[in-house]
Coordinates of N, CA and C in Angstrom, one line a residue:
M61 N 0.9 -1.2 0.0 CA 0.0 0.0 0.0 C 0.9 1.2 0.0
H62 N 0.4 2.3 -0.6 CA 1.2 3.5 -0.6 C 0.3 4.7 -0.7
L63 N 1.0 5.8 -0.4 CA 0.4 7.2 -0.5 C 1.4 8.1 -1.2
R64 N 0.9 8.7 -2.3 CA 1.7 9.7 -3.0 C 1.1 11.1 -2.6
F65 N 2.0 12.0 -2.3 CA 1.6 13.3 -1.9 C 2.6 14.4 -2.4
P66 N 2.1 15.6 -2.6 CA 3.0 16.7 -3.1 C 3.9 17.2 -2.0
L67 N 5.0 17.6 -2.4 CA 5.9 18.3 -1.4 C 5.4 19.7 -1.1
L68 N 5.6 20.1 0.1 CA 5.2 21.5 0.5 C 6.5 22.3 0.7
N69 N 6.7 23.2 -0.2 CA 8.0 24.0 -0.2 C 9.2 23.1 -0.1
E70 N 9.2 22.0 -0.8 CA 10.2 21.0 -1.0 C 10.3 20.1 0.3
F71 N 9.4 20.1 1.2 CA 9.4 19.3 2.3 C 8.3 18.2 2.3
P72 N 8.5 17.0 2.8 CA 7.5 16.0 2.8 C 6.5 16.2 4.0
V73 N 5.5 17.0 3.7 CA 4.4 17.3 4.7 C 3.1 16.6 4.3
L74 N 2.5 15.9 5.1 CA 1.2 15.3 4.7 C 0.2 15.4 5.8
S75 N -1.0 15.2 5.4 CA -2.2 15.2 6.4 C -2.3 13.8 7.0
V76 N -2.4 13.8 8.3 CA -2.6 12.6 9.1 C -3.7 12.8 10.0
R77 N -4.1 11.7 10.7 CA -5.0 11.7 11.8 C -4.3 11.2 13.0
L78 N -4.4 11.9 14.1 CA -3.8 11.6 15.4 C -4.9 11.1 16.3
W79 N -4.5 10.1 17.1 CA -5.5 9.5 18.0 C -4.7 9.1 19.3
V80 N -5.5 8.9 20.4 CA -4.8 8.4 21.6 C -4.3 7.0 21.3
P81 N -3.3 6.6 22.0 CA -2.7 5.2 21.7 C -3.6 4.1 22.2
S82 N -3.3 2.9 21.7 CA -4.2 1.8 22.0 C -4.4 1.5 23.5
F83 N -3.4 1.7 24.3 CA -3.5 1.4 25.8 C -4.5 2.4 26.4
V84 N -4.6 3.6 25.9 CA -5.6 4.6 26.5 C -7.0 4.2 26.0
R85 N -7.2 3.8 24.7 CA -8.5 3.4 24.3 C -9.0 2.2 25.0
G86 N -8.1 1.2 25.2 CA -8.5 0.0 25.9 C -8.9 0.3 27.3
F87 N -8.2 1.1 28.0 CA -8.5 1.4 29.4 C -9.9 2.1 29.4
A88 N -10.1 3.1 28.6 CA -11.3 3.9 28.5 C -12.5 3.0 28.2
E89 N -12.3 2.1 27.2 CA -13.4 1.2 26.9 C -13.8 0.3 28.0
D90 N -12.7 -0.3 28.7 CA -13.0 -1.2 29.8 C -13.7 -0.5 31.0
H91 N -13.6 0.8 31.1 CA -14.2 1.5 32.2 C -15.3 2.4 31.8
G92 N -15.8 2.2 30.6 CA -17.0 2.9 30.2 C -16.8 4.4 29.9
A93 N -15.6 4.8 29.8 CA -15.3 6.2 29.5 C -15.3 6.5 28.0
R94 N -15.5 7.8 27.7 CA -15.5 8.2 26.3 C -14.1 8.2 25.8
V95 N -13.9 7.7 24.6 CA -12.7 7.7 23.9 C -12.7 9.0 22.9
P96 N -11.7 9.8 23.0 CA -11.7 11.0 22.2 C -11.6 10.6 20.7
D97 N -12.2 11.4 19.8 CA -12.1 11.2 18.4 C -10.8 11.6 17.9
P98 N -10.3 10.9 16.8 CA -9.1 11.3 16.1 C -9.2 12.8 15.7
I99 N -8.0 13.4 15.6 CA -8.0 14.8 15.1 C -7.1 14.8 13.8
S100 N -7.4 15.8 13.0 CA -6.6 16.0 11.8 C -5.3 16.8 12.1
A101 N -4.2 16.5 11.5 CA -3.0 17.3 11.7 C -2.1 17.2 10.5
Q102 N -1.1 18.1 10.5 CA -0.1 18.2 9.4 C 1.2 17.6 10.0
A103 N 1.8 16.6 9.3 CA 3.0 16.0 9.8 C 4.1 16.2 8.8
L104 N 5.3 16.5 9.4 CA 6.5 16.7 8.6 C 7.3 15.4 8.8
L105 N 7.7 14.7 7.7 CA 8.5 13.5 7.8 C 9.9 13.9 7.7
S106 N 10.7 13.5 8.7 CA 12.1 13.9 8.7 C 13.1 12.8 9.0
T107 N 13.9 12.6 8.0 CA 15.0 11.5 8.1 C 16.2 12.1 8.9
G108 N 16.1 13.4 9.3 CA 17.2 14.0 10.0 C 17.0 14.0 11.5
H109 N 15.9 13.4 12.0 CA 15.6 13.4 13.4 C 15.4 11.9 13.8
D110 N 16.1 11.5 14.9 CA 15.9 10.1 15.4 C 14.6 10.0 16.1
A111 N 14.1 11.1 16.7 CA 12.9 11.1 17.5 C 11.8 11.8 16.8
S112 N 10.6 11.7 17.3 CA 9.4 12.4 16.8 C 9.0 13.4 17.9
F113 N 8.4 14.5 17.4 CA 8.0 15.7 18.2 C 6.6 16.1 17.9
I114 N 5.9 16.6 18.9 CA 4.5 17.1 18.8 C 4.4 18.4 19.5
T115 N 3.6 19.3 19.0 CA 3.4 20.6 19.7 C 2.5 20.3 20.9
R116 N 2.8 21.1 21.9 CA 1.9 21.0 23.2 C 0.5 21.2 22.8
A117 N 0.2 22.2 22.0 CA -1.2 22.5 21.6 C -1.9 21.3 21.0
C118 N -1.2 20.6 20.1 CA -1.7 19.4 19.5 C -1.9 18.3 20.5
A119 N -0.9 18.1 21.3 CA -1.0 17.0 22.3 C -2.2 17.3 23.3
E120 N -2.5 18.5 23.6 CA -3.6 18.8 24.5 C -5.0 18.8 23.8
R121 N -5.0 18.9 22.5 CA -6.3 18.8 21.8 C -6.8 17.3 21.8
L122 N -6.0 16.3 22.0 CA -6.5 14.9 22.0 C -7.2 14.5 23.3
P123 N -6.8 14.6 24.4 CA -5.6 14.9 25.0 C -4.7 13.6 25.2
L124 N -3.4 13.8 25.1 CA -2.5 12.7 25.2 C -2.0 12.6 26.7
P125 N -2.1 11.4 27.3 CA -1.5 11.2 28.6 C 0.0 11.2 28.5
R126 N 0.7 11.8 29.5 CA 2.1 11.9 29.5 C 2.7 10.6 30.0
T127 N 3.8 10.1 29.4 CA 4.4 8.8 29.7 C 5.7 8.9 30.4
G128 N 6.2 10.1 30.6 CA 7.5 10.3 31.2 C 8.2 11.6 30.8
M129 N 9.5 11.6 31.1 CA 10.4 12.7 30.8 C 11.6 12.1 30.1
V130 N 12.2 12.9 29.2 CA 13.5 12.5 28.5 C 14.3 13.8 28.3
E131 N 15.6 13.6 28.3 CA 16.5 14.8 28.1 C 16.9 14.7 26.6
C132 N 16.8 15.8 25.9 CA 17.1 15.9 24.5 C 17.8 17.2 24.2
G133 N 18.8 17.3 23.3 CA 19.4 18.5 23.0 C 19.9 18.4 21.6
G134 N 20.6 19.5 21.1 CA 21.2 19.5 19.8 C 20.3 20.2 18.8
P135 N 20.6 20.0 17.5 CA 19.9 20.8 16.5 C 18.4 20.6 16.5
A136 N 17.9 19.4 16.9 CA 16.5 19.1 16.9 C 15.7 20.0 17.8
V137 N 16.3 20.5 18.9 CA 15.6 21.3 19.8 C 16.3 22.7 20.0
S138 N 17.2 23.0 19.2 CA 17.9 24.3 19.2 C 18.5 24.7 20.5
G139 N 19.4 23.9 21.0 CA 20.1 24.2 22.2 C 20.6 23.1 23.0
P140 N 21.1 23.4 24.2 CA 21.7 22.4 25.1 C 20.6 21.4 25.5
P141 N 21.0 20.2 26.0 CA 20.0 19.2 26.5 C 19.1 19.8 27.6
R142 N 17.9 19.5 27.5 CA 16.9 19.9 28.5 C 15.8 18.8 28.6
P143 N 15.0 18.8 29.6 CA 14.0 17.7 29.8 C 12.8 18.1 28.9
F144 N 12.2 17.0 28.4 CA 10.9 17.1 27.6 C 9.9 16.1 28.2
E145 N 8.6 16.5 28.3 CA 7.6 15.5 28.5 C 7.5 14.6 27.3
T146 N 7.1 13.3 27.6 CA 6.9 12.4 26.5 C 5.4 11.9 26.5
A147 N 5.0 11.4 25.4 CA 3.7 10.8 25.3 C 3.7 9.8 24.1
R148 N 2.7 9.0 24.0 CA 2.5 8.1 22.9 C 1.3 8.6 22.1
V149 N 1.4 8.5 20.8 CA 0.3 8.9 19.9 C 0.1 7.9 18.8
R150 N -1.1 7.7 18.4 CA -1.4 6.8 17.2 C -1.4 7.8 16.0
V151 N -0.6 7.5 15.1 CA -0.6 8.3 13.8 C -1.2 7.4 12.7
L152 N -2.3 7.9 12.1 CA -3.0 7.2 11.1 C -2.8 7.8 9.8
I153 N -2.5 7.0 8.8 CA -2.3 7.5 7.4 C -3.1 6.7 6.5
V154 N -3.9 7.4 5.6 CA -4.8 6.7 4.7 C -4.1 6.7 3.3
G155 N -3.9 5.6 2.7 CA -3.2 5.5 1.4 C -4.1 5.8 0.2
D156 N -3.5 5.9 -0.9 CA -4.3 6.2 -2.2 C -5.4 5.2 -2.4
D157 N -5.2 4.0 -2.0 CA -6.2 2.9 -2.2 C -7.2 2.8 -1.1
G158 N -7.2 3.7 -0.1 CA -8.1 3.6 1.0 C -7.6 2.8 2.2
H159 N -6.5 2.1 2.1 CA -6.0 1.3 3.2 C -5.2 2.2 4.1
E160 N -5.3 1.8 5.4 CA -4.7 2.7 6.5 C -3.5 2.0 7.1
A161 N -2.5 2.9 7.4 CA -1.4 2.4 8.1 C -1.3 3.2 9.4
F162 N -0.7 2.6 10.5 CA -0.5 3.4 11.7 C 0.7 3.0 12.4
A163 N 1.2 3.8 13.2 CA 2.3 3.5 14.2 C 2.0 4.3 15.4
E164 N 2.6 3.9 16.5 CA 2.4 4.6 17.8 C 3.8 5.1 18.4
P165 N 4.4 6.1 17.8 CA 5.7 6.5 18.3 C 5.6 7.2 19.6
K166 N 6.7 7.2 20.3 CA 6.9 8.1 21.5 C 7.2 9.4 20.9
V167 N 6.5 10.5 21.4 CA 6.8 11.8 20.9 C 7.3 12.7 22.1
L168 N 8.2 13.6 21.8 CA 8.6 14.6 22.7 C 7.7 15.8 22.5
I169 N 7.2 16.4 23.6 CA 6.3 17.5 23.6 C 7.0 18.8 23.6
V170 N 6.9 19.7 22.6 CA 7.6 20.9 22.5 C 6.6 22.1 22.7
D171 N 7.0 23.2 23.3 CA 6.1 24.3 23.5 C 6.0 25.2 22.3
G172 N 7.0 25.3 21.5 CA 6.9 26.2 20.4 C 6.5 25.5 19.1
P173 N 6.4 26.3 18.0 CA 6.1 25.6 16.7 C 7.2 24.8 16.2
L174 N 6.9 23.8 15.4 CA 7.9 22.9 14.8 C 8.3 23.5 13.5
A175 N 7.4 23.9 12.7 CA 7.5 24.6 11.4 C 6.2 25.1 11.1
S176 N 6.1 26.0 10.1 CA 4.9 26.7 9.8 C 3.8 25.7 9.4
G177 N 2.7 25.6 10.2 CA 1.6 24.8 10.0 C 1.8 23.3 10.3
V178 N 2.9 22.9 10.9 CA 3.2 21.5 11.2 C 2.9 21.3 12.7
D179 N 2.1 20.2 12.9 CA 1.7 19.8 14.3 C 2.6 18.8 14.9
I180 N 3.1 17.9 14.0 CA 3.9 16.8 14.5 C 5.0 16.5 13.5
L181 N 6.2 16.3 14.0 CA 7.4 15.9 13.2 C 7.6 14.5 13.5
L182 N 7.6 13.7 12.4 CA 7.8 12.2 12.5 C 9.2 11.9 12.1
G183 N 10.0 11.4 13.0 CA 11.4 11.1 12.8 C 11.6 9.6 12.4
L184 N 12.9 9.2 12.5 CA 13.2 7.8 12.1 C 12.5 6.8 12.9
D185 N 12.2 7.1 14.2 CA 11.5 6.1 15.0 C 10.1 5.8 14.4
F186 N 9.5 6.7 13.7 CA 8.3 6.4 13.0 C 8.6 5.8 11.6
L187 N 9.5 6.4 10.9 CA 9.7 6.1 9.5 C 10.3 4.7 9.3
R188 N 10.9 4.1 10.4 CA 11.4 2.7 10.2 C 10.4 1.7 9.9
N189 N 9.1 2.1 10.0 CA 8.0 1.2 9.7 C 7.5 1.4 8.2
F190 N 8.2 2.3 7.5 CA 7.7 2.7 6.1 C 8.9 2.8 5.2
V191 N 8.6 3.0 3.9 CA 9.6 3.3 2.9 C 9.2 4.7 2.4
L192 N 10.1 5.7 2.5 CA 9.9 7.0 2.0 C 10.7 7.3 0.8
A193 N 10.0 7.6 -0.3 CA 10.7 8.0 -1.6 C 10.5 9.4 -1.8
Y194 N 11.6 10.2 -1.9 CA 11.5 11.7 -2.1 C 11.9 12.0 -3.5
N195 N 11.1 12.6 -4.3 CA 11.4 13.0 -5.6 C 11.3 14.5 -5.8
G196 N 12.3 15.3 -5.4 CA 12.3 16.7 -5.5 C 12.1 17.2 -6.9
W197 N 12.6 16.4 -7.9 CA 12.5 16.9 -9.3 C 11.1 17.1 -9.7
V198 N 10.2 16.2 -9.3 CA 8.8 16.4 -9.7 C 7.9 16.9 -8.6
G199 N 8.5 17.1 -7.4 CA 7.8 17.7 -6.3 C 6.8 16.7 -5.6
L200 N 7.2 15.4 -5.6 CA 6.3 14.4 -5.0 C 7.1 13.5 -4.0
A201 N 6.4 13.0 -3.0 CA 7.0 12.0 -2.2 C 6.0 10.8 -2.1
T202 N 6.5 9.6 -1.9 CA 5.7 8.4 -1.8 C 6.0 7.7 -0.5
L203 N 5.0 7.3 0.3 CA 5.2 6.6 1.5 C 4.6 5.2 1.3
D204 N 5.4 4.1 1.5 CA 4.9 2.8 1.3 C 4.9 2.0 2.6
W205 N 4.0 1.1 2.7 CA 4.0 0.2 3.9 C 3.4 -1.1 3.5
K206 N 3.7 -2.1 4.3 CA 3.3 -3.5 4.0 C 2.0 -3.9 4.7
F207 N 1.9 -3.6 6.0 CA 0.8 -4.1 6.8 C -0.2 -3.0 6.9
S208 N -1.5 -3.3 6.7 CA -2.6 -2.3 6.8 C -3.9 -2.9 6.8
G209 N -4.9 -2.1 6.9 CA -6.3 -2.6 6.9 C -7.1 -1.5 6.3
P210 N -8.4 -1.8 6.1 CA -9.3 -0.7 5.5 C -9.4 0.4 6.4
A211 N -9.4 1.6 5.9 CA -9.6 2.8 6.7 C -11.1 3.0 6.9
P212 N -11.5 3.6 8.0 CA -12.9 3.8 8.3 C -13.5 4.6 7.1
G213 N -14.7 4.1 6.6 CA -15.3 4.7 5.5 C -14.8 4.2 4.2
H214 N -13.9 3.3 4.1 CA -13.3 2.8 2.9 C -13.5 1.3 2.7
G215 N -14.5 0.7 3.5 CA -14.7 -0.7 3.3 C -14.7 -1.5 4.5

């Protein structure tokens, strides 16, 4: 299964749906609690980051439960190492054929913007589940995956 999408200012940015991770949904369902609906978001795919990041505003829209703290520094966070809250999020991608892929990466929660209009940056921890082909010449990227199922509303 695959998804072809245009590059945005030469960057691989695509529309995704974000949802609470499976352990949160399971707990809520077991206790009769309401499970939040998935939200739409813009994701930047980055082979230059080992980790994935989400804006605090986006994490609070779901809301995502915090899973811990991690220290991170360097170019990814513009400065010396400092602590970041972490969470897990389910990232849902619907392919050209209506099949859906997902992964649940650990994300570091950042207070500021990641890039203009970007809610989540998906690094190599996410991309290791996929094949990303970047074609700057024609302004397209393709994301391929092996395991999937029908997306809601597609069968």
